[in-house]
PDB file of C-alpha atoms in Angstrom:
ATOM      1  CA  MET A 131      22.024 -70.360  -1.384  1.00 92.00           C
ATOM      2  CA  LYS A 132      25.744 -70.261  -0.699  1.00 96.00           C
ATOM      3  CA  ARG A 133      28.287 -71.115  -3.379  1.00 96.00           C
ATOM      4  CA  ALA A 134      32.067 -70.946  -3.318  1.00 96.00           C
ATOM      5  CA  TYR A 135      34.169 -69.645  -6.215  1.00 96.00           C
ATOM      6  CA  HIS A 136      37.880 -69.209  -6.867  1.00 96.00           C
ATOM      7  CA  ASP A 137      37.473 -65.449  -7.457  1.00 95.00           C
ATOM      8  CA  ILE A 138      34.843 -62.700  -7.680  1.00 94.00           C
ATOM      9  CA  CYS A 139      34.692 -59.920 -10.264  1.00 93.00           C
ATOM     10  CA  LEU A 140      33.178 -56.751  -8.774  1.00 89.00           C
ATOM     11  CA  PRO A 141      30.889 -54.447 -10.820  1.00 87.00           C
ATOM     12  CA  ASP A 142      33.768 -52.021 -11.468  1.00 87.00           C
ATOM     13  CA  GLY A 143      35.833 -54.840 -13.008  1.00 87.00           C
ATOM     14  CA  THR A 144      38.116 -55.339 -10.002  1.00 90.00           C
ATOM     15  CA  LEU A 145      39.043 -58.981  -9.476  1.00 93.00           C
ATOM     16  CA  GLN A 146      39.081 -60.118  -5.834  1.00 91.00           C
ATOM     17  CA  GLN A 147      41.025 -63.321  -5.470  1.00 92.00           C
ATOM     18  CA  GLY A 148      39.500 -65.842  -3.156  1.00 89.00           C
ATOM     19  CA  PRO A 149      38.288 -68.343  -2.590  1.00 96.00           C
ATOM     20  CA  VAL A 150      35.045 -66.505  -1.889  1.00 97.00           C
ATOM     21  CA  VAL A 151      31.539 -67.470  -0.793  1.00 97.00           C
ATOM     22  CA  VAL A 152      28.621 -65.798  -2.581  1.00 95.00           C
ATOM     23  CA  GLU A 153      25.164 -65.870  -1.008  1.00 95.00           C
ATOM     24  CA  THR A 154      22.069 -65.348  -3.171  1.00 92.00           C
ATOM     25  CA  ASP A 155      18.353 -65.605  -2.534  1.00 91.00           C
ATOM     26  CA  SER A 156      16.022 -68.016  -4.340  1.00 89.00           C
ATOM     27  CA  GLU A 157      15.601 -65.532  -7.208  1.00 88.00           C
ATOM     28  CA  GLY A 158      19.337 -65.130  -7.780  1.00 84.00           C
ATOM     29  CA  ARG A 159      19.728 -61.725  -6.107  1.00 88.00           C
ATOM     30  CA  LEU A 160      23.065 -61.170  -4.423  1.00 89.00           C
ATOM     31  CA  LEU A 161      22.742 -60.934  -0.650  1.00 93.00           C
ATOM     32  CA  ASP A 162      26.366 -61.029   0.503  1.00 94.00           C
ATOM     33  CA  TRP A 163      29.848 -62.268  -0.269  1.00 94.00           C
ATOM     34  CA  HIS A 164      32.958 -62.875   1.809  1.00 96.00           C
ATOM     35  CA  LYS A 165      36.312 -64.611   1.644  1.00 96.00           C
ATOM     36  CA  LEU A 166      36.171 -68.277   2.511  1.00 94.00           C
ATOM     37  CA  GLN A 167      37.800 -68.756   5.907  1.00 92.00           C
ATOM     38  CA  GLY A 168      37.374 -72.512   6.210  1.00 91.00           C
ATOM     39  CA  GLU A 169      34.831 -75.263   5.736  1.00 91.00           C
ATOM     40  CA  GLU A 170      31.311 -73.764   5.606  1.00 93.00           C
ATOM     41  CA  PRO A 171      28.254 -75.986   5.943  1.00 94.00           C
ATOM     42  CA  PHE A 172      25.650 -75.941   3.174  1.00 94.00           C
ATOM     43  CA  THR A 173      28.047 -74.300   0.708  1.00 95.00           C
ATOM     44  CA  GLU A 174      28.343 -75.702  -2.819  1.00 95.00           C
ATOM     45  CA  TRP A 175      31.794 -75.492  -4.450  1.00 96.00           C
ATOM     46  CA  VAL A 176      31.428 -74.135  -7.990  1.00 95.00           C
ATOM     47  CA  GLY A 177      34.928 -72.873  -8.772  1.00 94.00           C
ATOM     48  CA  GLY A 178      35.722 -70.377 -11.507  1.00 95.00           C
ATOM     49  CA  THR A 179      34.916 -66.680 -11.258  1.00 94.00           C
ATOM     50  CA  PHE A 180      31.619 -65.205 -10.048  1.00 93.00           C
ATOM     51  CA  ARG A 181      30.787 -62.011 -11.959  1.00 91.00           C
ATOM     52  CA  MET A 182      28.636 -59.540 -10.029  1.00 87.00           C
ATOM     53  CA  SER A 183      27.662 -57.803 -13.261  1.00 79.00           C
ATOM     54  CA  GLU A 184      25.729 -60.946 -14.266  1.00 64.00           C
ATOM     55  CA  CYS A 185      23.706 -60.971 -11.042  1.00 63.00           C
ATOM     56  CA  ASN A 186      20.620 -59.134  -9.800  1.00 55.00           C
ATOM     57  CA  LEU A 187      22.071 -56.852  -7.143  1.00 55.00           C
ATOM     58  CA  THR A 188      20.028 -56.003  -4.081  1.00 50.00           C
ATOM     59  CA  SER A 189      19.741 -52.334  -3.132  1.00 39.00           C
TER      60      SER A 189
END
């Protein structure tokens, strides 16, 4: 699932300003994130700040 947010807060507390796209699997585990470069198909706009510390991180 891909969702777009205004910003992303990394585990060390660093705030990366976006907009950013966060990709998670069906169980909510973080797969990837990147800065939004333009319109991306199948991406839901959520807004706000995504906090990595509240996510199951993949190893």
